Structures are given as C-alpha cells and as structure tokens.
Coordinates of C-alpha atoms and ligand atoms in Angstrom, one line a residue:
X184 CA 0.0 0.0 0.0
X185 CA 3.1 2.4 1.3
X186 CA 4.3 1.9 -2.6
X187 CA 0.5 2.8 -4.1
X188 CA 0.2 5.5 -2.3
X189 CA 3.7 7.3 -2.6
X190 CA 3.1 6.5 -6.9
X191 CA -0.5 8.9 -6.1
X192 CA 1.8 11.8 -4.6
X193 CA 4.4 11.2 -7.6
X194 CA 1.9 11.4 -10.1
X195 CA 0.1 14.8 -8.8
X196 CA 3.8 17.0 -7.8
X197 CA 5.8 15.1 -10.1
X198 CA 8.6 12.2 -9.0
X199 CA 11.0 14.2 -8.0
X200 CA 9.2 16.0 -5.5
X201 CA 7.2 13.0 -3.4
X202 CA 9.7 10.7 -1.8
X203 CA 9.9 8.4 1.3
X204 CA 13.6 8.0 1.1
X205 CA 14.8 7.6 4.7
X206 CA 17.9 9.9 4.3
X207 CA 15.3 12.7 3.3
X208 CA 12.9 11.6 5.8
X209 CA 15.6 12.2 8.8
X210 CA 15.7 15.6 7.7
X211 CA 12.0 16.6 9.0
X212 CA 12.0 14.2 12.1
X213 CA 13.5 16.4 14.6
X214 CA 13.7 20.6 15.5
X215 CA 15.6 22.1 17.7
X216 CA 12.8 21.7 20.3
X217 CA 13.7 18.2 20.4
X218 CA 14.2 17.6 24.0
X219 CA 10.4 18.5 24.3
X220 CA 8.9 17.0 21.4
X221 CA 10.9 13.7 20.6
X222 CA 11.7 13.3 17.3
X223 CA 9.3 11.0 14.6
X224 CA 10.3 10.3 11.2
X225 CA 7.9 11.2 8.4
X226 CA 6.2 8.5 6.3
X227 CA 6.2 10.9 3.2
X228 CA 7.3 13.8 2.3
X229 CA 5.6 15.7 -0.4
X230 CA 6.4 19.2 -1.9
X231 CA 3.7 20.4 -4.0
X232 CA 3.5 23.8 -6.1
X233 CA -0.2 24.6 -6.7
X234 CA -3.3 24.4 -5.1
X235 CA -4.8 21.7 -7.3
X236 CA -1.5 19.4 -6.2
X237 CA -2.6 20.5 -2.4
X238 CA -6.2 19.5 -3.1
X239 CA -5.3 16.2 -5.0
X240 CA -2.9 15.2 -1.8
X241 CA -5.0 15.7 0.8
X242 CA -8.0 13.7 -1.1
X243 CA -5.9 10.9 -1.0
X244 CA -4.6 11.4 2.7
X245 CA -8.4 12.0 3.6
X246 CA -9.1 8.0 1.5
X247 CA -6.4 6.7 3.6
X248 CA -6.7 8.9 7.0
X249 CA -3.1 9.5 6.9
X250 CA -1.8 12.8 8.8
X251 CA -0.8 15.6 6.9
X252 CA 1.6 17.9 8.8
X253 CA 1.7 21.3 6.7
X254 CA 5.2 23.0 6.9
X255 CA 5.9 26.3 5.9
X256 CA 9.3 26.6 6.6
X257 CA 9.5 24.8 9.9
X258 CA 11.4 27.0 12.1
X259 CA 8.5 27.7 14.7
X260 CA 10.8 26.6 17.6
X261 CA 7.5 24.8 19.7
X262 CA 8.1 21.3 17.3
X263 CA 4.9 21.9 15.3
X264 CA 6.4 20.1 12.2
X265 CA 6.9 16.9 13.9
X266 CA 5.1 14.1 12.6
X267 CA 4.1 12.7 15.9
X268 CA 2.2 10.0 14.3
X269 CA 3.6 9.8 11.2
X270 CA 2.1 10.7 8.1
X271 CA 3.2 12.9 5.0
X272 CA 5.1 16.2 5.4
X273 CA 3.2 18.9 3.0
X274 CA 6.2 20.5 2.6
X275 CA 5.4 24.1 0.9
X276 CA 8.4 25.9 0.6
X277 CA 8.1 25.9 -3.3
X278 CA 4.7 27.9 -3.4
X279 CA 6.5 31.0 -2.5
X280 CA 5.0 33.6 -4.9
X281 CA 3.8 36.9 -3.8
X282 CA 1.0 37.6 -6.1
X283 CA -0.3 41.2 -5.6
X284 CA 1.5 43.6 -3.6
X285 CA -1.5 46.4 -3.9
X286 CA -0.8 49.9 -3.1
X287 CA -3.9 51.1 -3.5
X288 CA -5.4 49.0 -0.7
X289 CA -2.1 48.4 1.1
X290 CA -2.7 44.1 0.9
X291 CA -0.5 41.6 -0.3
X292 CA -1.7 38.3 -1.7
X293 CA 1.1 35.7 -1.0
X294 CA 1.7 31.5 -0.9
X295 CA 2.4 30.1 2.4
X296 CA 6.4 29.7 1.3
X297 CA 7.1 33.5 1.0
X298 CA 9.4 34.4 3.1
X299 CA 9.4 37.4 5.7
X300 CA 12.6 38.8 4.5
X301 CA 11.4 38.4 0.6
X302 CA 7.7 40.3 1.2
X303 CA 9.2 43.1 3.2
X304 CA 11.4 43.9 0.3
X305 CA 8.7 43.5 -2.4
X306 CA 6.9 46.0 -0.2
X307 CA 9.9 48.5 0.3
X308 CA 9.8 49.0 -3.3
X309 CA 6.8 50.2 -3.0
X310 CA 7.3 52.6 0.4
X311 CA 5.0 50.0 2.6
X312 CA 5.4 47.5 4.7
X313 CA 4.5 43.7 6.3
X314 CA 3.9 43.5 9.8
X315 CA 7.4 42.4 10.7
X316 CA 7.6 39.5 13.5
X317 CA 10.9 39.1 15.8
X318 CA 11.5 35.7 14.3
X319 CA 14.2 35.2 11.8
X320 CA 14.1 36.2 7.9
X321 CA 13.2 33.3 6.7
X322 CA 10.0 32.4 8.8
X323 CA 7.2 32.2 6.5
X324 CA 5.1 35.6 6.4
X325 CA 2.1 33.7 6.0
X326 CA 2.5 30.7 8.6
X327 CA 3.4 33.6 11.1
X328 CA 0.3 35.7 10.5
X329 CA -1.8 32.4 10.4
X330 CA -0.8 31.8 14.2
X331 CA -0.7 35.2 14.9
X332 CA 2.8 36.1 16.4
X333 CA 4.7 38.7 18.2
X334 CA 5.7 42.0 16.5
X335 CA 7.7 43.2 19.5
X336 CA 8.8 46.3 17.7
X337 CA 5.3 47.6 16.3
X338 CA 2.5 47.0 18.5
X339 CA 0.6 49.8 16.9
X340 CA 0.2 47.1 14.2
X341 CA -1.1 44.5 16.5
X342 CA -1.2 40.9 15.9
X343 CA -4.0 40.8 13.4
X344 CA -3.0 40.7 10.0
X345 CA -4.7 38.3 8.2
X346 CA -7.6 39.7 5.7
X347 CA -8.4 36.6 4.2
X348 CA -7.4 32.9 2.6
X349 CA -7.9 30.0 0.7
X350 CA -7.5 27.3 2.7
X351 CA -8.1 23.6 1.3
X352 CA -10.1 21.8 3.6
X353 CA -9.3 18.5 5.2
X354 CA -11.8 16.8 2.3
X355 CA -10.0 18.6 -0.5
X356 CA -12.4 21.3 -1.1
X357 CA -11.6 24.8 -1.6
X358 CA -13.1 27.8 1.1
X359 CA -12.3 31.3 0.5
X360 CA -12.5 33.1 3.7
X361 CA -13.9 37.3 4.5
X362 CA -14.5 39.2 1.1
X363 CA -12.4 36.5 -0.9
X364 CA -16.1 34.1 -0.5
X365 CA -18.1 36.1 -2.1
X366 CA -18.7 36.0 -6.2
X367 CA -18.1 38.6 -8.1
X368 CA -16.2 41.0 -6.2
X369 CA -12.9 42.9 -5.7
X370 CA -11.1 39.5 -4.0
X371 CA -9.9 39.8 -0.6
X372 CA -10.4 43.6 0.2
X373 CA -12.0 42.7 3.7
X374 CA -11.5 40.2 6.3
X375 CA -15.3 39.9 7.3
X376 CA -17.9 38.4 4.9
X377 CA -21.7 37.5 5.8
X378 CA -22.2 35.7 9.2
X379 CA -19.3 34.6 12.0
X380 CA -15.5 35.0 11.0
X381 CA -14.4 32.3 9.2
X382 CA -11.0 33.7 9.0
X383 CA -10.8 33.4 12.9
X384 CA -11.5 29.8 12.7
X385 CA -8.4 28.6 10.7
X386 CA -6.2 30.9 12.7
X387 CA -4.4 30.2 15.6
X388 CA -3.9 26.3 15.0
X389 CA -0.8 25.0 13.9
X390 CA -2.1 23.3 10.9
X391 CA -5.0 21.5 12.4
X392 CA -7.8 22.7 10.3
X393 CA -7.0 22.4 6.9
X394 CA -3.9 23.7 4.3
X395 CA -3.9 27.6 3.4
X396 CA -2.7 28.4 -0.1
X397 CA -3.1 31.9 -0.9
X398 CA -3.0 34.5 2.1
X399 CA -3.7 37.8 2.0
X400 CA -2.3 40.0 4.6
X401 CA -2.4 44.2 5.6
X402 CA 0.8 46.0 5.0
X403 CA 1.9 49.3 6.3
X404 CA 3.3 52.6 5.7
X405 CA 6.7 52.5 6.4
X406 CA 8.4 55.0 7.7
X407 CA 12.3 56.2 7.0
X408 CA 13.1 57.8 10.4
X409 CA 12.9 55.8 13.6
X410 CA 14.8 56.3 17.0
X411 CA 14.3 54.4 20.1
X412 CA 14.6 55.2 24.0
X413 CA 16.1 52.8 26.3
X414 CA 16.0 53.0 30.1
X415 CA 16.9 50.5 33.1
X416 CA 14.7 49.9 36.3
X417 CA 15.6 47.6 39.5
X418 CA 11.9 47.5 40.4
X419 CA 9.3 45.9 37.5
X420 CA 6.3 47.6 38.9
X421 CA 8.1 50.7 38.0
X422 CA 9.0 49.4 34.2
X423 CA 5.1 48.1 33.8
X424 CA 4.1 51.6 35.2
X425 CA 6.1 53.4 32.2
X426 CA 5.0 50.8 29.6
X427 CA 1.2 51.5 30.6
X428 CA 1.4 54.6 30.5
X429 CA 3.2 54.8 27.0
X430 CA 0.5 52.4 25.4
X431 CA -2.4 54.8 27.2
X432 CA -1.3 58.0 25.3
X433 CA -0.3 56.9 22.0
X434 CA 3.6 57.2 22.7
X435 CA 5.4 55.3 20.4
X436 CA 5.4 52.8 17.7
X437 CA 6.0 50.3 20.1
X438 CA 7.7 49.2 23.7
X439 CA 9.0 46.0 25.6
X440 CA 10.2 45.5 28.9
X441 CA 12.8 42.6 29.6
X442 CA 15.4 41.5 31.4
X443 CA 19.5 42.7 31.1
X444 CA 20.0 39.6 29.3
X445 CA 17.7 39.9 26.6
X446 CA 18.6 43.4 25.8
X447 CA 22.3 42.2 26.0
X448 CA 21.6 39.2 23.8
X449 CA 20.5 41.9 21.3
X450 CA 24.0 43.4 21.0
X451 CA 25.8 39.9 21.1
X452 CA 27.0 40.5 17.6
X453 CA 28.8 43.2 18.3
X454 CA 30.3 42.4 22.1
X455 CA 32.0 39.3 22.8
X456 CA 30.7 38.8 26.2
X457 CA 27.2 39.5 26.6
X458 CA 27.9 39.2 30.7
X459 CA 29.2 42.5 30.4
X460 CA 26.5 44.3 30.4
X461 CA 25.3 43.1 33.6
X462 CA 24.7 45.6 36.6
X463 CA 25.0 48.2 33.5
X464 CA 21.2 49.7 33.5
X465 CA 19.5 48.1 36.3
X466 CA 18.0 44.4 36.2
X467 CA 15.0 45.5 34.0
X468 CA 15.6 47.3 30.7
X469 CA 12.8 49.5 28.8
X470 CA 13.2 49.5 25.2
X471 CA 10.6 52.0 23.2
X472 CA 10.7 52.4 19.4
X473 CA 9.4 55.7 17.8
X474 CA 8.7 56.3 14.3
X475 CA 7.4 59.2 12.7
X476 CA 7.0 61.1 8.9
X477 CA 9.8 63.7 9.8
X478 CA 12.5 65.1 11.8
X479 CA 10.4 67.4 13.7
X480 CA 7.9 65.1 14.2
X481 CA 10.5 62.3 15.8
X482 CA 11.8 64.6 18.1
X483 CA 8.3 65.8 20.0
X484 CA 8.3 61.9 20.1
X485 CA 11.0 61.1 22.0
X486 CA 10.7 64.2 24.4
X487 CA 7.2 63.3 25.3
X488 CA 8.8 59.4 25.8
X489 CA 11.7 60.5 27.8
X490 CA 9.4 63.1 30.2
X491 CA 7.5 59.7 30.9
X492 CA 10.5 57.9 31.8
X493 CA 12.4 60.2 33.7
X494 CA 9.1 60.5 35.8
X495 CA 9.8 57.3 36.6
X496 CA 11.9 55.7 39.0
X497 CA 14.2 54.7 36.3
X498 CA 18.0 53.9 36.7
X499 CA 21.3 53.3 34.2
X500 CA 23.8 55.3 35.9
X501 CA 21.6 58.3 35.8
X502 CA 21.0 58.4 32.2
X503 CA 18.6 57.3 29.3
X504 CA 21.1 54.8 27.6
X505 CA 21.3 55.7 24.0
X506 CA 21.2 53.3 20.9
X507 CA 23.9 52.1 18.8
X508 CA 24.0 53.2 15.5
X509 CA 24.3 49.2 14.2
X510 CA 20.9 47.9 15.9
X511 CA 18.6 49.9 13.9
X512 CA 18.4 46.9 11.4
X513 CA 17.6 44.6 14.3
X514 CA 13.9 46.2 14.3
X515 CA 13.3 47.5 11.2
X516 CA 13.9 44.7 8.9
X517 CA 12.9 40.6 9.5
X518 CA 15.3 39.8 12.5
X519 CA 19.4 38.4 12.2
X520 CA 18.7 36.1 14.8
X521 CA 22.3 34.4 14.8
X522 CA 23.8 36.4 17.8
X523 CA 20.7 34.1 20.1
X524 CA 22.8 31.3 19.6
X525 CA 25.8 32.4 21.0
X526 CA 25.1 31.2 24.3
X527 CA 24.0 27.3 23.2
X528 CA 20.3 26.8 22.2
X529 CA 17.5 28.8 22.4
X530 CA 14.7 27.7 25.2
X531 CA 11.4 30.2 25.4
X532 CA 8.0 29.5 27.0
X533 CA 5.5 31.9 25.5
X534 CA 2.0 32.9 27.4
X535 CA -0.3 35.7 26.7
X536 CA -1.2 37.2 30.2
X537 CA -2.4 40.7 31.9
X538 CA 0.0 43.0 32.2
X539 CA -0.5 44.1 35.9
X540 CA 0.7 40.4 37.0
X541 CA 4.0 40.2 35.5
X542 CA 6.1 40.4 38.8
X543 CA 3.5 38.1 39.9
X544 CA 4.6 35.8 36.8
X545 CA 8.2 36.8 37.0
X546 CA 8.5 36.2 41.2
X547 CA 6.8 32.5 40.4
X548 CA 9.2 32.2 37.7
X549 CA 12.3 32.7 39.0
X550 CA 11.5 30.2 42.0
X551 CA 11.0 27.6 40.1
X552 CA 14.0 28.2 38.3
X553 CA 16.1 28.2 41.5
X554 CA 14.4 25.0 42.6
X555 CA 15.6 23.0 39.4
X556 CA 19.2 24.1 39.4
X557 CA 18.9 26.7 36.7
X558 CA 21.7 29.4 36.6
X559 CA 19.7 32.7 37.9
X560 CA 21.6 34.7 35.4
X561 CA 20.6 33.0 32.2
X562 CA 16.8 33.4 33.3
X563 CA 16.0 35.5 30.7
X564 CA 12.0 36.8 30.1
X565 CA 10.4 39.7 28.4
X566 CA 7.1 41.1 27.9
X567 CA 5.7 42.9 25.1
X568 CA 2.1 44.3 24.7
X569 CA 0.5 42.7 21.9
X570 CA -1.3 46.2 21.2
X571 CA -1.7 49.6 22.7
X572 CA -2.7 48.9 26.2
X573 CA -5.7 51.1 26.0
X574 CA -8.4 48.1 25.5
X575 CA -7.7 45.2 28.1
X576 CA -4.4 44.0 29.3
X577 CA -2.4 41.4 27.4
X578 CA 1.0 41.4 26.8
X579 CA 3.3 38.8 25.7
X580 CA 4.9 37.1 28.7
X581 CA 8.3 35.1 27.5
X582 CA 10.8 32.9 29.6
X583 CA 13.7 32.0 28.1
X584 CA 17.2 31.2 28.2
X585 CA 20.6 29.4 26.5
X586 CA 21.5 26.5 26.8
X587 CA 23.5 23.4 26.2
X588 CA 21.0 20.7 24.7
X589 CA 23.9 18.3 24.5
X590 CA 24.5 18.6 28.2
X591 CA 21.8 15.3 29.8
X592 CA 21.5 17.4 33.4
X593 CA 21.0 20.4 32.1
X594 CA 18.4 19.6 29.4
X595 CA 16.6 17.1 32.3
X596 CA 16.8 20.2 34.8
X597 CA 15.2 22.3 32.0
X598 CA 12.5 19.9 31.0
X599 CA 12.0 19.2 34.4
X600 CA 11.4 23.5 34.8
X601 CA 8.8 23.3 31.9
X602 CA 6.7 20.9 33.2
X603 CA 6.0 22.9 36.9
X604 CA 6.1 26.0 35.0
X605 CA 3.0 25.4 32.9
X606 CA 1.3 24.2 35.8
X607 CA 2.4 27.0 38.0
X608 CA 1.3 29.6 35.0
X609 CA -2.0 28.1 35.0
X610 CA -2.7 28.0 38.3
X611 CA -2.1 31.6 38.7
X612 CA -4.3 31.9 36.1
X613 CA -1.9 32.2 32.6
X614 CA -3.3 30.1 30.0
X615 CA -1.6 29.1 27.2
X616 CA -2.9 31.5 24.8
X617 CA 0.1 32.6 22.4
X618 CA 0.2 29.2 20.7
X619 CA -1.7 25.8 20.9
X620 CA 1.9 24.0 21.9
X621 CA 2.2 20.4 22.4
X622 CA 3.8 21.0 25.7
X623 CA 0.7 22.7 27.7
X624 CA -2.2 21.9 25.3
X625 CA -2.9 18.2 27.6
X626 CA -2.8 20.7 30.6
X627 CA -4.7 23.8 29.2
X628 CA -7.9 21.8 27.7
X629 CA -9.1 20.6 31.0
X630 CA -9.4 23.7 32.4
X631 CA -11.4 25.2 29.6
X632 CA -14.8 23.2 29.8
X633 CA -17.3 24.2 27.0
X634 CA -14.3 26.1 25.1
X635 CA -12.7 23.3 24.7
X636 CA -15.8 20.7 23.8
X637 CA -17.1 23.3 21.5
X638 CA -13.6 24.1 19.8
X639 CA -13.6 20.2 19.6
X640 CA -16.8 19.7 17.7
X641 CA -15.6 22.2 15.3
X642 CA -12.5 20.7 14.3
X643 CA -14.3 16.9 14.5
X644 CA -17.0 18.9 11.9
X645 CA -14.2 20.0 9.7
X646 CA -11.8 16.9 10.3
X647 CA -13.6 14.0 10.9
X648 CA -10.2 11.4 10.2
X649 CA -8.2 13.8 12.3
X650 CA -5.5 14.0 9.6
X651 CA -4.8 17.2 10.1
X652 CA -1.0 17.3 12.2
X653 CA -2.7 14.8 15.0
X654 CA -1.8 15.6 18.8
X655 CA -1.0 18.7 18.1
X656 CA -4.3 20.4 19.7
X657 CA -6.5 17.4 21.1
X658 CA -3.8 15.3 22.0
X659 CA -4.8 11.7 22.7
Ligands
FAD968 C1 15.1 32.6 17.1 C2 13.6 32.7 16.8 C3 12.9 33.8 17.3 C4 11.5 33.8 17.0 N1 10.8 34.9 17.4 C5 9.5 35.1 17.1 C6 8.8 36.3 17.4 O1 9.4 37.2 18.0 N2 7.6 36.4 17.0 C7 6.9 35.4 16.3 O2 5.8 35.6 15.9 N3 7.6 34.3 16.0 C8 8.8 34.1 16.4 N4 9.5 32.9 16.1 C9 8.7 31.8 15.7 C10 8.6 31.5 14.2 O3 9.5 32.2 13.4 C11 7.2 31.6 13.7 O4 6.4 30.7 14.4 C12 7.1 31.4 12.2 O5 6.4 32.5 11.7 C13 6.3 30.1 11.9 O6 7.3 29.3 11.4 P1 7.4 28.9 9.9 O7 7.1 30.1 9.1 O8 8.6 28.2 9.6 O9 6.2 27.9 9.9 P2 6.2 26.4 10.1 O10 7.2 26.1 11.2 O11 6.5 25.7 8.9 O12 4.7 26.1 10.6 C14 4.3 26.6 11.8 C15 2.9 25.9 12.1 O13 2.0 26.3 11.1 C16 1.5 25.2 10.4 N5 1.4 25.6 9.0 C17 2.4 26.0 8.2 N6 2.0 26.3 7.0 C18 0.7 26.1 7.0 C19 -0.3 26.2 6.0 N7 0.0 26.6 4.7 N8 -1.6 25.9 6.3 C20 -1.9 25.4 7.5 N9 -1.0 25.3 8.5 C21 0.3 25.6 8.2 C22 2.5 24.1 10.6 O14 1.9 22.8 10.5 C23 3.0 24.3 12.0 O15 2.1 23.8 12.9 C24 10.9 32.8 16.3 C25 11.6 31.7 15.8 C26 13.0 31.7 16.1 C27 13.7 30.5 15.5

C-alpha cells in the first residue's frame, strides 16, 4: 500500500518531489525543540506547487486517513512540524509567490512559502510595509500571520494581519474566507464576509484545520526615520508603570520590557561577552521604538517618551542609555537572529497574560527556576504588549534562556522547569494563549470546559479522520 500510495503523490507533484527515502525523511523528524517534542520520522514527504496538487494530496490522505503535517518553513521553535504520528510532510516551501503587492489597498496576496525577509522587500519597493515578526528572515510571512505572532517592535500594528485565505479543507475542497467568498467581487479587500468570521477559525492552530494556499495580509506605511529610548529599572512595577502609561497616550510605535540579558543578547553581535552588560542599567531594561514622517515630528516623540520615563523611578547610571547606531536593522527589517545562539540553544515559554501580574509571573518564575538548578543569570524573560494597552491588558509574557541541549543534566533540569512551569502559569491563572503548543495543550484543555468541547466539535465537523497534524491540539 506504502508503494501505491507514494506513486498517487508522484503522479500529482511530479517524481521528484514526493519521496519516502529515509535519508530525506531524517531531515523533517526532529527541530531544535527536540528535547520537548521527541523526534518522529515522516512517512512521506511531499512538496507540491499549486493548489490543485494540495487538493489532490489531501483527497488521498483524507481516503487513507493519513496525517498531513503542513510546513511552511519549519522553524516555529514549539516542534509543530513533527510528525508525531507519522504521516506525509506537505512540505510548501516551493509555493512562494507573492502575487499582488496592492498599493492602493495596502494588501499583499502571498503563498504560504514567502518568506518574511522576501515580502518586506517586495513592499519597500513600493514605500510599505508587512507586519514584521521578531522571528528570523526566513520564517514564513504567511504561517506567522496564520498563528498570529509577536511583533515586538510595532505594537501599533497588533497581531492581526490576516484579511483573508484560501484554505483547502481536510476533504480537498476549496473555502475562500472574508470578502475573498463572495462571487463577483474585488477579491480579498476585507477580512469579514456574511455571518461569523471564518477567517478566525483557521487561525491560531498549527495546521489543524485544513492547508492555506493563498494568504492575504495588511501591509503598512513605512516610515524612514525611527529612534528608540532605552532605560533600566531595579523595580518591574516601576518598568510596567512606564510601559502602561506609554501604550495609554499613544507614545510610540511600540515598547518591551525585559530583562538585562535579553537586551544584551540583542547586541551579542557586536560584544564578545554579553555578561558585560550586567549591573549596566539596572535588572530590568525599557526599550521603546518611535517612528514618525519627519524630523520634527521624531523629536516631540521622543521628548514626550523621555518626560514619561524620567518621571519614573528609572535607573542606568543616571541616564537614558542611548542606541547604537548598528541595531537599527535589528527592528526594522525581518530579524538576524544568529547572535541568540551564542550562548547554546534557544529555550522560550510563550504565554499571553495581563500585564499588571507580571512580577506576579516573574517572582513564580524565577522560583522555580532556583528549585531546578537553573543558573539565575541566564533566566532571561520579556514582555511585550500585543497592542496599545488602552483596551484590556495582554501582553506577551516570554521565559527564556541558552543552553546546552547536548549537556543530559541540564536539558533534564530544563524539561523538568517546563513541566511545573505550565502548571504553575495556569494556576495563577496564565493560559496558554500565544500558541496551541504540544507541551501545555494536555494541561490547558481541561481547564477550559465548554471552550474546549465546543472548539472540539468544530474541528471533528471540519476533520472527521483527524489528519490534520494529529496531537498537536487534542492530544490523545
Ligand atoms: C530565534 C527565533 C525567534 C523567534 N521569534 C519570534 C517572534 O518574536 N515572533 C513570532 O511571531 N515568532 C517568532 N518565532 C517563531 C517562528 O518564526 C514563527 O512561528 C514562524 O512564523 C512560523 O514558522 P514557519 O514560518 O517556519 O512555519 P512552520 O514552522 O512551517 O509552521 C508553523 C505551524 O503552522 C502550520 N502551517 C504552516 N504552513 C501552513 C499552511 N499553509 N496551512 C496550515 N498550517 C500551516 C504548521 O503545520 C505548523 O504547525 C521565532 C523563531 C525563532 C527561530
């Protein structure tokens, strides 16, 4: 059958492009979140270039209820490629046109391969553009917007971006989400059609759903002169207190609070010991990015940013630290994330919380981190508002850290961190809202009662084989 089936995926993409050659296979079966989602070996991998190839695919997986992990360009750090019960890898890196970069309407229309780097510099041609995520370059622009991600350095954007998509539906058939549904019209000029958001439903779930081919997505003005204002505090209530009050009158394209060694890990390119900044600006670092039309413009910016912060109990040796000239790129264009690998892997747990509890979050945190042997100076964590903070709370609440994923104590110590982490978060009342990840999904569905069993139905409606990357959301 394993033969029949892989001369099917030959004959809709073509034989070079559907194989189940083990050396390939060992390519997909592990990330670099491996120690927390143990690597599985693909049954299939299949890379297909149209929508009609997608369709034809997932028929046959639907016939055969084999699992169909879609993969963008797999580097979402949380193991959401991994096969975890086998299955064919859709592997989509080769649809990675941008179709319509429209001024007019300030959209793009683009395949889940495009990359972030590739559609911001379609748009700069064109003086606009994407909403920019803090993940690397070559993170797909679509995948990202899909599960909605962090766009540390522009919450004025916020996190949705998404005005519409084709997604091929566990069955094979074709929906067009929003605007894109209806006959006859412009296309995908608006994300809400007649009756509930189907946009919303496909969003937010790491390929559980269904596959989306065409995406199309908001861009922005973009704006040539930017500055930024960083400050340190010893106190988090007084770096919330700044951040609040920034989001609350408008100040700012956007603002993060975090610890030293985040901010340091930001200038690891250009220092060779990131350790050095320690004790340099106080434990807690503000980092604010303004961006206006003109010079004039920047300037009333970053004095009404600075009065705020010097109202404030802030610290750095009695000064607001200023920028180096070589970090503008950091923010302004898709990420160089090399300089986080410096210091041995990259670990992050990602929550959506209120921003009023994050010493609440941060105090929990750090004991925890004591209690499992975990150096106290590689406890990195940030927060970031995932919009202006004048509607609710939430902000982006990150742990992370470095570390050596060779080294068995370490990694166990780490794993072990995880695990009374989540619990800890939920019982304080965190949920795992950022993204559905394997991890905390088992320990985050129980708690959500009708949510859950309604969310359920929905994707039992829309997936009745469960094909659709298995255990990543219901996990058995
Ligand atoms: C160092 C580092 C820093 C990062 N920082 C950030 C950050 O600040 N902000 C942020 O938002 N992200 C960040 N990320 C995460 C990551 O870049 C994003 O999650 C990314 O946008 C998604 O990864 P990808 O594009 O490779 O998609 P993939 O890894 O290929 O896919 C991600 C998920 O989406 C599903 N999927 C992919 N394509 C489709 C499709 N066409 N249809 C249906 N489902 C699909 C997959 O099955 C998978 O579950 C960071 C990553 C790294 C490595």
């Amino acid at each position: 059958m394993v033969d029949n089936i892989l001369k099917h995926f030959k004959d809709i993409v073509g034989s070079e492009r559907a194989t189940t050659d083990d050396a390939i296979l060992l390519t997909y079966a592990r990330d670099q979140q491996w120690p927390f989602v143990p690597p599985r070996k693909p049954d299939y991998i299949v890379r297909p270039t149209t929508t009609t190839e997608v369709q034809q695919v997932i028929r046959i997986a639907n016939r055969h209820k084999i699992p169909v992990v879609p993969y963008a360009q797999g580097v979402n750090v949380r193991g959401l490629c991994i096969a975890e019960q086998g299955g064919i890898i859709l592997d989509m890196r080769d649809m990675n046109q941008i179709l319509e970069v429209n001024e007019d309407m300030m959209t793009a229309v683009i395949e889940p391969g495009v990359r972030t780097v590739d559609l911001a510099v379609a748009c700069r041609e064109k003086g606009l553009r994407p909403a920019i995520a803090g993940c690397p370059g070559v993170a797909s622009a679509g995948a990202n917007y899909m599960l909605r991600g962090l766009y540390h350095h522009m919450w004025k954007d916020g996190i949705e971006h998404v005005l519409g998509m084709e997604i091929v539906l566990p069955n094979g058939n074709l929906l067009h989400t929003g605007s894109w549904g209806f006959p006859n019209t412009l296309g995908p000029y608006c994300r809400y059609g007649i009756g509930p958001d189907m946009t919303g439903l496909f969003q937010n779930q790491p390929g559980t759903m269904g596959v989306f081919t065409k995406l199309a997505t908001k861009l922005y003005p973009k704006h040539d002169i930017a500055d930024w204002v960083v400050a340190g505090y010893d106190d988090i209530s007084d770096l919330v207190k700044v951040i609040k009050e920034l989001g609350k009158k408008d100040i700012g394209a956007s603002c993060m609070g975090m610890h030293w060694l985040g901010y340091a890990m930001l200038f690891a390119g250009n220092i060779k010991d990131v350790f050095e900044f320690k004790d340099t600006m106080g434990e807690y670092v503000l980092w604010a990015v303004l961006e206006a039309e003109t010079e004039e413009d920047i300037i009333a910016e970053e004095e009404k940013c600075e009065k705020i912060v010097r109202a404030s109990n802030y610290v750095a040796g009695g000064e607001i630290f200023p920028i180096p000239e070589d970090i503008d790129n950091e923010f302004t264009y898709p990420r160089i994330v090399s300089q986080w690998f410096r210091l041995g892997n990259y670990y992050a747990v990602p929550f959506f919380a209120p921003i009023d509890m994050t010493k609440t979050y941060y105090e929990a945190t750090m004991k925890l981190w004591l209690k499992h042997n975990l150096d106290p100076d590689l406890c990195g964590w940030f927060i970031a508002p995932m919009d202006y903070l004048h509607h609710g709370q939430a902000v982006y609440f990150e742990v992370e850290t470095f570390y050596d994923s060779s080294d068995d104590e370490e990694r166990e110590n780490l794993k072990r961190f995880t695990d009374d982490f989540n619990k800890k978060m939920m019982e304080i009342g965190m949920f795992s809202w950022f993204r559905p990840n394997p991890g905390n999904m088992g320990l985050t569905l129980p708690g959500l009662g009708n949510y859950a069993n309604l969310w359920k139905q929905i994707k039992d409606d829309i997936d009745p084989n469960d094909i659709m990357n298995p255990g990543k959301v219901f996990v058995i």
